[in-house]
Coordinates of C-alpha atoms in Angstrom, one line a residue:
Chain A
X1 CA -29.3 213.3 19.0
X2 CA -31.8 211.2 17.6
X3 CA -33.4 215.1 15.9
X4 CA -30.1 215.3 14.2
X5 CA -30.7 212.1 12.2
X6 CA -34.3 212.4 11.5
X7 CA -33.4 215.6 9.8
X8 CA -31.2 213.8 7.3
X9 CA -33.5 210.6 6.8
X10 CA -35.1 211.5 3.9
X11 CA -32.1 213.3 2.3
X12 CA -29.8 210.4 2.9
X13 CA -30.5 206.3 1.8
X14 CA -31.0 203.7 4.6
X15 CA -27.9 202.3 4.3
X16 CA -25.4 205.5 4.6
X17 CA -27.8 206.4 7.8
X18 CA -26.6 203.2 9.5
X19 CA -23.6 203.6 8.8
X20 CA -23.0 207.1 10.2
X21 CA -25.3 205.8 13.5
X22 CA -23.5 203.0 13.9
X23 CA -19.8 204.7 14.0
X24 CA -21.0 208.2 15.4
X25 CA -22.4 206.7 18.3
X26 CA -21.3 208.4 21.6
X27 CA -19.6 211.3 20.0
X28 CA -21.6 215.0 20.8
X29 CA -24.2 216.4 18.9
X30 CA -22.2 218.8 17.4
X31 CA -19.8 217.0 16.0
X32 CA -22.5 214.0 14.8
X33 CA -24.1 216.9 13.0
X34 CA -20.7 217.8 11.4
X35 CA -20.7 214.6 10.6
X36 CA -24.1 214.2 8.7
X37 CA -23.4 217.8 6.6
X38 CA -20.4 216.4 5.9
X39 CA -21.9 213.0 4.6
X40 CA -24.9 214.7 2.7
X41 CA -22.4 217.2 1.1
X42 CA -20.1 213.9 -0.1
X43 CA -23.5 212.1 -1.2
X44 CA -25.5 214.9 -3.2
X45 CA -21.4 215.0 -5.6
X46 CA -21.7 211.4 -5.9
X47 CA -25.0 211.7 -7.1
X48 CA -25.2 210.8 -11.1
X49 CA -26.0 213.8 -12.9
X50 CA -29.1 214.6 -14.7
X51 CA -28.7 214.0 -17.9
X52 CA -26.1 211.5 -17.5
X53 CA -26.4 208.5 -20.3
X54 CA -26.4 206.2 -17.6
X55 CA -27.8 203.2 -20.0
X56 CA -24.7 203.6 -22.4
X57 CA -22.3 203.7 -19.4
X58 CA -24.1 200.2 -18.0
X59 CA -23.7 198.9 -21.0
X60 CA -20.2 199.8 -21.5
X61 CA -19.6 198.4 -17.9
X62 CA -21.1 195.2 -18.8
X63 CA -20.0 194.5 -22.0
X64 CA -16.3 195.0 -21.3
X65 CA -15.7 192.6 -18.7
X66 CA -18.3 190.1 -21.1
X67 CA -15.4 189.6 -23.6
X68 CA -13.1 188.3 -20.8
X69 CA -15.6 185.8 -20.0
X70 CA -15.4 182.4 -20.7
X71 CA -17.5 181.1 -24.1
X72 CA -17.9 177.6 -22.9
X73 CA -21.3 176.9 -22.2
X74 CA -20.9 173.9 -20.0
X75 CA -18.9 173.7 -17.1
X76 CA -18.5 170.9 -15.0
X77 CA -19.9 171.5 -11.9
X78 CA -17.9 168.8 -9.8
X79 CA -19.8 167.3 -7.2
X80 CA -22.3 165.7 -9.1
X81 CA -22.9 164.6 -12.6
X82 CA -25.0 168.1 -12.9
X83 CA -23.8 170.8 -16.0
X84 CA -25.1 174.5 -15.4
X85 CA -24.5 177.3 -18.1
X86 CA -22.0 179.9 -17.2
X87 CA -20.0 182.5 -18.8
X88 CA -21.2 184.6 -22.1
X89 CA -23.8 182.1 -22.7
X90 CA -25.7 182.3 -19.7
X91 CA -25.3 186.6 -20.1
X92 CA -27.0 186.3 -23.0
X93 CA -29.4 183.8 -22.3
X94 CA -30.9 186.2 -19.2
X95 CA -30.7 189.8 -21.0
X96 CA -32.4 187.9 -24.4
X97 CA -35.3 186.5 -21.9
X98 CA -35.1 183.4 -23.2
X99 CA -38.6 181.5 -22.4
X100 CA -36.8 178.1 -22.2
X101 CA -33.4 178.2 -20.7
X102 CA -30.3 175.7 -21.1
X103 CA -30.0 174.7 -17.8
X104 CA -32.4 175.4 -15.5
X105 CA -31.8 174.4 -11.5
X106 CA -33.8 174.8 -8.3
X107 CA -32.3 175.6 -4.7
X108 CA -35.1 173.9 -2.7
X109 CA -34.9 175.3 1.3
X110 CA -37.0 172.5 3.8
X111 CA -39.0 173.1 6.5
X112 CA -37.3 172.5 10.3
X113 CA -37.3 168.3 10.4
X114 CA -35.7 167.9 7.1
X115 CA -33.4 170.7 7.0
X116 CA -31.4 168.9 9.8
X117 CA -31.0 165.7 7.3
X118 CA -33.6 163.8 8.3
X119 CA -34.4 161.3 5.5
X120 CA -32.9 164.0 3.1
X121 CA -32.2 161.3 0.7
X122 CA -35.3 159.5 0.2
X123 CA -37.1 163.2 0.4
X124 CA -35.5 164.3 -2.6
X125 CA -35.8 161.2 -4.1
X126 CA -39.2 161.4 -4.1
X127 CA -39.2 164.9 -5.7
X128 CA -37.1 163.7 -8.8
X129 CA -39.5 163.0 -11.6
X130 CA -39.5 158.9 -11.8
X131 CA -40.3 157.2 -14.7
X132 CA -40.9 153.3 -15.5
X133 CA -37.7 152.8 -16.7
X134 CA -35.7 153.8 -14.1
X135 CA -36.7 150.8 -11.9
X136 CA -36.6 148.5 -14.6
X137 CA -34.9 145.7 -14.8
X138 CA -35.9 143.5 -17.6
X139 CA -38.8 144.2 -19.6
X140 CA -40.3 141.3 -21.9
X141 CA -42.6 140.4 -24.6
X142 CA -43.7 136.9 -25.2
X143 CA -44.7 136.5 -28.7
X144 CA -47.2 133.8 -28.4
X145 CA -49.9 135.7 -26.2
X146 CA -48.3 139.3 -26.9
X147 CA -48.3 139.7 -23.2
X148 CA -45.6 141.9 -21.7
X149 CA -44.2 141.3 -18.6
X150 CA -42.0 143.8 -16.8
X151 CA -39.3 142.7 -13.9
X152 CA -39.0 145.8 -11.6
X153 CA -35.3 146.6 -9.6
X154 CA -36.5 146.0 -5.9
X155 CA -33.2 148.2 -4.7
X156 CA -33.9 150.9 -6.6
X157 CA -37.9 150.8 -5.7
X158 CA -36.8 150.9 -2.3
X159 CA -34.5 153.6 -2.7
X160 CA -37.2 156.3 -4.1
X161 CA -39.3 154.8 -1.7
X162 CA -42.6 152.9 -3.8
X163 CA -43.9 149.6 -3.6
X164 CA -45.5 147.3 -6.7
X165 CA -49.2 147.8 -6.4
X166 CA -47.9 151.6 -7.0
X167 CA -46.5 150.8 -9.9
X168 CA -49.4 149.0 -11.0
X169 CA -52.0 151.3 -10.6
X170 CA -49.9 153.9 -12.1
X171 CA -50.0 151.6 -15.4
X172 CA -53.8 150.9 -14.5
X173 CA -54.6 154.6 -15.2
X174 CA -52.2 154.8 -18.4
X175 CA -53.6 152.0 -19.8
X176 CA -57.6 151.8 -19.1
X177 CA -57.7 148.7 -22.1
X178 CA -55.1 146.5 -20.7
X179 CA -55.4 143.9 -18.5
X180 CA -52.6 144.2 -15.8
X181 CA -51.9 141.1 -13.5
X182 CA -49.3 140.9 -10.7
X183 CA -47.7 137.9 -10.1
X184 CA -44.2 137.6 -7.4
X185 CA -42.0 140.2 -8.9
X186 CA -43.5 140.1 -12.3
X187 CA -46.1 142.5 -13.8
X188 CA -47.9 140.7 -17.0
X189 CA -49.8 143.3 -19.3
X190 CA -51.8 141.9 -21.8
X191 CA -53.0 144.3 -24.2
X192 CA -57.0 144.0 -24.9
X193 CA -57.3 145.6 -28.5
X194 CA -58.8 144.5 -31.7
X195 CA -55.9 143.1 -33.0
X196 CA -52.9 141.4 -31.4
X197 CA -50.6 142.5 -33.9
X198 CA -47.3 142.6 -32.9
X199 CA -45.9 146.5 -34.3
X200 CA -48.9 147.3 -31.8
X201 CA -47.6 145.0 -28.9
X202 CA -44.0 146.6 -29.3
X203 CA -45.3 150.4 -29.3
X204 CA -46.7 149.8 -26.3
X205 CA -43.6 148.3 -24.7
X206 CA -42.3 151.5 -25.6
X207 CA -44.5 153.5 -24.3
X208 CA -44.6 151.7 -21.0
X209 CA -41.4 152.8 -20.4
X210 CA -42.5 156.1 -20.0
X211 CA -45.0 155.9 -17.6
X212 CA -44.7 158.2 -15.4
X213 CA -44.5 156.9 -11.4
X214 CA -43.9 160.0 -9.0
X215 CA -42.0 162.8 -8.0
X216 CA -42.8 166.5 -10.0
X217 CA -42.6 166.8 -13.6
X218 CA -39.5 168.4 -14.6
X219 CA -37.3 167.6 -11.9
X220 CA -34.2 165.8 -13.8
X221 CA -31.6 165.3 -11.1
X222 CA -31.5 166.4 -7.0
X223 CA -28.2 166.4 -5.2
X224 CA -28.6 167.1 -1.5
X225 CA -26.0 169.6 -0.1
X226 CA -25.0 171.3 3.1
X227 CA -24.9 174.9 3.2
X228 CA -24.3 176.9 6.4
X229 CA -25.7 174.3 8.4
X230 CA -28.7 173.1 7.1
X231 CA -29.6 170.7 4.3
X232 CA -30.7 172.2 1.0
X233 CA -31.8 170.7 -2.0
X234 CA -30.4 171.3 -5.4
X235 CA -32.5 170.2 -9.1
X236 CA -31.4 170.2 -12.0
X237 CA -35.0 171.2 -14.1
X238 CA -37.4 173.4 -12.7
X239 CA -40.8 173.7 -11.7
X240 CA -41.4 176.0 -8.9
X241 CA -45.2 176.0 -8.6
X242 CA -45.4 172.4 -7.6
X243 CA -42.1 172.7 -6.0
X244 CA -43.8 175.5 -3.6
X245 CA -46.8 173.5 -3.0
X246 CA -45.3 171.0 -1.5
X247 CA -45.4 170.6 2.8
X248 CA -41.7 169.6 3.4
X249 CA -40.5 172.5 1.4
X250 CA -39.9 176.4 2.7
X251 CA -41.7 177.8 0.0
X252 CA -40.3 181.4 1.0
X253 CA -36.7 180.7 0.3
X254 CA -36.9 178.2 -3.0
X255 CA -36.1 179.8 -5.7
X256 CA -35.5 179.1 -9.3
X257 CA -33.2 180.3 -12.0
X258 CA -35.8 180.5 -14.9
X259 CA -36.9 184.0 -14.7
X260 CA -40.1 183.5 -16.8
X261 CA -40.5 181.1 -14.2
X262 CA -40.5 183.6 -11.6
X263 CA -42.3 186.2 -13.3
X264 CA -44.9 183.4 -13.5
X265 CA -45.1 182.4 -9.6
X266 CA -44.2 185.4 -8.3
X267 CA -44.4 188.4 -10.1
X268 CA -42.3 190.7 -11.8
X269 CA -40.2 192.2 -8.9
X270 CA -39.4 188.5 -7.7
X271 CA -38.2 188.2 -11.6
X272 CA -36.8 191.6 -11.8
X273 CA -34.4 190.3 -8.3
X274 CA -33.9 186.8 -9.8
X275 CA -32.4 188.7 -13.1
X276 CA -30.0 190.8 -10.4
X277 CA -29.3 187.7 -8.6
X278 CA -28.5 185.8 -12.1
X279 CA -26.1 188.4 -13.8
X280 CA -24.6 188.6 -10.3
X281 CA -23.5 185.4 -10.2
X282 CA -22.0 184.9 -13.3
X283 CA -19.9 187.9 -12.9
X284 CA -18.9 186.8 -9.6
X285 CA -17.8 183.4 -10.9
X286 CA -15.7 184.5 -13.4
X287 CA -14.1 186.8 -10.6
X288 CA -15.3 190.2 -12.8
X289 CA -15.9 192.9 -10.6
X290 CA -18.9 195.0 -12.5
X291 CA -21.2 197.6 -10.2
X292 CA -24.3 196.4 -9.0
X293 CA -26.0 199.7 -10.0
X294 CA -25.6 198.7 -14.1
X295 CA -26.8 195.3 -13.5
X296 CA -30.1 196.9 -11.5
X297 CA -30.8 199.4 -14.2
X298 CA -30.9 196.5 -16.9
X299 CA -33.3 194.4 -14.7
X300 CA -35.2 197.6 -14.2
X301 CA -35.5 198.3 -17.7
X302 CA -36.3 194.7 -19.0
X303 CA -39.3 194.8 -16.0
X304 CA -40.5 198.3 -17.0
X305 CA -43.9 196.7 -18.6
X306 CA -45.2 194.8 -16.2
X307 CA -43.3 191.4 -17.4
X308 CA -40.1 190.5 -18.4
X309 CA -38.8 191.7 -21.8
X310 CA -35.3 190.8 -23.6
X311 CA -32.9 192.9 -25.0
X312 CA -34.3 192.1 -28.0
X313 CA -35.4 193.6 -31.0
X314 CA -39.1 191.6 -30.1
X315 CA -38.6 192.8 -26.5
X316 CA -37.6 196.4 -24.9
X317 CA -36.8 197.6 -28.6
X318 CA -40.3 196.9 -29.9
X319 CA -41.9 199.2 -27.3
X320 CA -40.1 202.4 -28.4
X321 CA -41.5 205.3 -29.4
X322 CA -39.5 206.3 -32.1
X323 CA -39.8 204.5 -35.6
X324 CA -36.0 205.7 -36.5
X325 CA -35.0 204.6 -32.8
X326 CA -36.4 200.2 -33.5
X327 CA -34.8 201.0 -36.9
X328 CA -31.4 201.5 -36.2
X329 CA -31.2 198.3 -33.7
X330 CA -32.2 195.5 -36.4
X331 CA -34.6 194.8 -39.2
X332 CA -34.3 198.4 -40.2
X333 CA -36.3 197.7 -43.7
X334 CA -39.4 195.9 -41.7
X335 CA -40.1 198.8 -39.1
X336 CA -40.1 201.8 -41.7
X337 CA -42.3 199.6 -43.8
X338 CA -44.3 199.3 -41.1
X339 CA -44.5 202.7 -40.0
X340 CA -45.2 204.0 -42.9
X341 CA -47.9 202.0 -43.5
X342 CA -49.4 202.9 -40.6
X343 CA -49.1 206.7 -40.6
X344 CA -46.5 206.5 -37.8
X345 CA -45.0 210.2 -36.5
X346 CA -41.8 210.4 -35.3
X347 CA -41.5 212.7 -32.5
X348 CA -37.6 212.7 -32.4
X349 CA -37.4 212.7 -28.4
X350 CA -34.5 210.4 -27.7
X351 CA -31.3 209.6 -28.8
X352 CA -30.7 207.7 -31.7
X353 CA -33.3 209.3 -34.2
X354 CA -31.4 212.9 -33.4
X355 CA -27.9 211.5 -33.8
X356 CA -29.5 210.6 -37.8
X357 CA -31.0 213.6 -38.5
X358 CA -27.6 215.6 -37.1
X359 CA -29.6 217.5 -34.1
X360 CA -28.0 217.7 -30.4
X361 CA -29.2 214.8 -28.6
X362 CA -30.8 215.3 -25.5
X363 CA -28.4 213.9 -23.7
X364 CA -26.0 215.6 -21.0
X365 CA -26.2 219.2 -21.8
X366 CA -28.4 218.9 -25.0
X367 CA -31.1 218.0 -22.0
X368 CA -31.4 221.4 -20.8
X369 CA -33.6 222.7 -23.7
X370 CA -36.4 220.3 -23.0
X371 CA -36.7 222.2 -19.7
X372 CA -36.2 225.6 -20.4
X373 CA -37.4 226.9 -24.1
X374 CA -34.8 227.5 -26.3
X375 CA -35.5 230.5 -28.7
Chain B
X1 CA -56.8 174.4 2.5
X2 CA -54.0 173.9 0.7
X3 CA -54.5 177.1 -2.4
X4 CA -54.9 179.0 0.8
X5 CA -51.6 178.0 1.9
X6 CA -50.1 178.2 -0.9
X7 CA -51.1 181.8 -1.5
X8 CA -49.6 183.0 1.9
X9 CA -46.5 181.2 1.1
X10 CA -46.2 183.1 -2.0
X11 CA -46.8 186.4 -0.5
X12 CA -43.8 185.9 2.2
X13 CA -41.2 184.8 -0.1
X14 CA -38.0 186.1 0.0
X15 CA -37.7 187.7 -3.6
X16 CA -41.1 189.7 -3.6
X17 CA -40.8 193.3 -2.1
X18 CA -43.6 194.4 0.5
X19 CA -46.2 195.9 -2.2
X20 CA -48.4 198.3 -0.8
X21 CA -51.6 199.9 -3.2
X22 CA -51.8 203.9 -2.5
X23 CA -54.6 205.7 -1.3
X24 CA -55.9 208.4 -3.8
X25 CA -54.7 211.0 -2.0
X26 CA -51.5 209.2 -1.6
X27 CA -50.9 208.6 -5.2
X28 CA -51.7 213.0 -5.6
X29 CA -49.1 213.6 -3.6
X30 CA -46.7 211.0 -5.1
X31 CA -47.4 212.0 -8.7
X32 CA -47.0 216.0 -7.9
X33 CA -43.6 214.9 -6.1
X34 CA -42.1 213.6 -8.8
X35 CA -43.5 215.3 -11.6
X36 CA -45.0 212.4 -13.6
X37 CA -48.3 211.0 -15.5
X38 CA -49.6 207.7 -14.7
X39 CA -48.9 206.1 -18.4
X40 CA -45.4 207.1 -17.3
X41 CA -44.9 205.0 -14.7
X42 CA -43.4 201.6 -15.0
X43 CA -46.0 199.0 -15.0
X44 CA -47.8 195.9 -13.0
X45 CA -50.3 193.6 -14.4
X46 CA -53.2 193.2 -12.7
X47 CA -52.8 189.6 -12.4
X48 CA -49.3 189.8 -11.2
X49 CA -49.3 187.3 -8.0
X50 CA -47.2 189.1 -5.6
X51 CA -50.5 192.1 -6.0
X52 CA -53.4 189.4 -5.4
X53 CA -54.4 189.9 -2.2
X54 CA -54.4 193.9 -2.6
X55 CA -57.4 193.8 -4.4
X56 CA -56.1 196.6 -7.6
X57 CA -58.1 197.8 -10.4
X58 CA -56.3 199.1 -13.7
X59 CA -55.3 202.6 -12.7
X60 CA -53.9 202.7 -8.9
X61 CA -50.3 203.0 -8.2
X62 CA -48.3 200.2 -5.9
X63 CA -46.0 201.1 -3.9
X64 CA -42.7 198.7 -3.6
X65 CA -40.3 199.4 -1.0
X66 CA -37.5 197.0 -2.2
X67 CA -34.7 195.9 0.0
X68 CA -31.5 197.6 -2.0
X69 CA -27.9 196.2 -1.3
X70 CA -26.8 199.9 -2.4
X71 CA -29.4 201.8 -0.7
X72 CA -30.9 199.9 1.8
X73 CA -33.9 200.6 1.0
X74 CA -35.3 201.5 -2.1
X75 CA -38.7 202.7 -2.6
X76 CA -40.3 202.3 -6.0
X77 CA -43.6 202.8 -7.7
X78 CA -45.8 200.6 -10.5
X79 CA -49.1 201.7 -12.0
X80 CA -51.5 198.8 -12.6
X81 CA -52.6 198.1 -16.2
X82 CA -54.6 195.2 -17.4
X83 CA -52.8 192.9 -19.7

């Protein structure tokens, strides 16, 4: 029994294997090996064939459905007050490569005490990036001494979970030259410089507000949410390197949607999956049904140098052979100019470069006479 | 203590494949199999995170065997270039 599958292993993927073991099980070992002939037979004609122009029929596949999508480029999300790019715009946003992205968003997994909901809350909380001004409540400026004196919003202090002398060394280290006093409630800041003038006294008010308190840099918005029984943390902004350093966090199942991002972290393939996982999703929320296997060969192709390149004409296009081939996609005059300037030769191996010059294209069955010599 | 942490944690996540570096002989055999140069293969910085702890030098092949929702498992290969 178990020869009869071992003979097949290599011939047949994983997953077709299991299959065929899991519903063949008890039959005789005749018939299972009718079964796998059978199988192999069906798999080697639903094989693509060589020579197949499998990139033009991925990008027919995806392109189609891409004009029944929806061009809005925000769409509420509901729960929360959290917007998250869908549709066209987010397509095009992960096959271009973008470096910054419209919305990015974190699904942050925790560790065994906080995945139950223990102190969820406060937790993430204390990973959204707090700023001065968020626990403010009144801020001042007495004109006399140009002090400044700042009320704080004990609630809300409470809620992210950090107390005043915090806050005050926090300011201490932004501002080495002030002199910062704590009094009750209040903060005073009096400003030590050369002059007291009062434009200077006001910028600094400004910039006060945007000291920066706790959490990780980046991190807009968190909404806890359920999912299939644990607690998981959703962001709205990114930053997975701190995110994955952190000891309350499973830093094997956060992920990211920024796929430079990823590439960054955690290497292409994680960024050549994220891309998958991306594409994926979009399609699947605007209830599109598009193969998996054109979605894998664009993530394939975009990771074929090591790092993550658009479908741009900076990206895969720049790292084509032919000069007639980065020609024909966009800024045709720039790229002969080039080439010409630089002595380029055209070898004329692919596609678009024979369909100019009127030769077969080896494509399909103009492939064959790169194999065998033609005379 | 915590870089070395960290590091582990990146090598078990969820989205990075098991890479594996071939032997020489091993990367022979593979590039007689399938008929192909080095420079032909698609490519893996050096400094790419998931590779770190393999210890690579510009030239040797990595072997990812991917989990595949098609296939089940996919096995693919990346030569090493320096950036």
């Amino acid at each position: 029994m178990a020869k009869n599958y071992r003979k097949y292993k290599n011939k047949l993927p994983e997953s077709i294997m299991d299959e065929i073991k899991e519903k063949t099980e008890g039959m005789s070992d005749t018939r299972v090996n009718k079964v796998l002939k059978e199988a192999f037979n069906e798999y080697r004609k639903m094989r693509v064939n060589s020579g197949e122009s499998v990139g033009l029929v991925g990008a027919e596949s995806i392109g189609e459905p891409g004009t029944q999508m929806t061009l809005n480029t925000f769409h509420f999300a509901g729960v929360a007050e959290m917007n998250i790019t869908v549709g066209l715009p987010r397509i095009i946003e992960i096959l271009d490569a973008r470096k910054t992205i419209k919305t990015p968003m974190m699904e942050i997994f925790l560790k065994k005490p906080w995945s139950t909901g223990k102190n969820i809350k406060q937790l993430a909380l204390s990973i959204k990036e707090s700023r001065l001004k968020d626990i403010l409540v009144d801020i001042t400026v007495s004109i006399v001494d140009s002090k400044i004196e700042l009320k704080l919003d004990d609630e809300k202090m409470k809620e992210i979970g950090i107390i005043n002398s915090k806050v005050v060394s926090a300011l201490k280290k932004q501002f080495k030259k002030a002199s910062i006093k704590k009094k009750d409630d209040i903060i005073m800041i009096k400003h030590k410089g050369k002059e007291d003038s009062m434009e200077d006294v006001y910028k600094i008010k400004e910039k006060i507000k945007d000291v920066y308190i706790q959490g990780i840099k980046g991190i807009t918005q968190v909404l806890p949410v359920k999912r299939n029984n644990e607690f998981i943390i959703i962001s709205a902004g990114s930053n997975l390197k701190k995110i994955l350093k952190l000891k309350e966090v499973d830093g094997t199942r956060t992920t990211t949607n920024d796929i430079y991002e990823t590439a960054g972290v955690l290497g292409v393939e994680a960024a050549r999956q994220v891309i998958i996982n991306e594409v994926n999703k979009v399609i699947e929320a605007q209830g599109l049904n598009v193969d998996m296997r054109h979605v894998m060969l664009v993530a394939d192709t975009m990771c074929f140098s090591g790092e993550v390149n658009g479908i741009t004409r900076y990206g895969i296009v720049s790292e084509k052979a032919s000069v007639l081939a980065r020609a024909s996609f966009e800024t045709p005059i720039k790229h002969i100019i080039n080439a010409s300037l630089a002595g380029e030769v055209d070898q004329l191996n692919s596609v678009v470069e024979n369909v100019m010059l009127n030769q077969p294209v080896p494509v399909g069955t103009g492939l064959p006479g790169l194999i065998t010599k033609v005379k | 203590m915590a870089k070395k942490k960290n590091k582990s944690n990146v090598k078990n996540h969820v989205l990075i494949p098991k890479h594996e570096k071939l032997s020489e002989k091993e990367k022979k055999t593979m590039l007689e199999k399938y008929n192909v140069s080095l420079k032909e293969l698609p490519k893996i910085t050096k400094e790419d995170p998931a590779i770190e702890s393999l210890n690579v030098k510009e030239g040797d092949i990595i072997k990812i065997t991917r989990k595949s929702e098609t296939a089940g498992k996919a096995v693919f290969y990346r030569g090493v270039i320096s950036e």
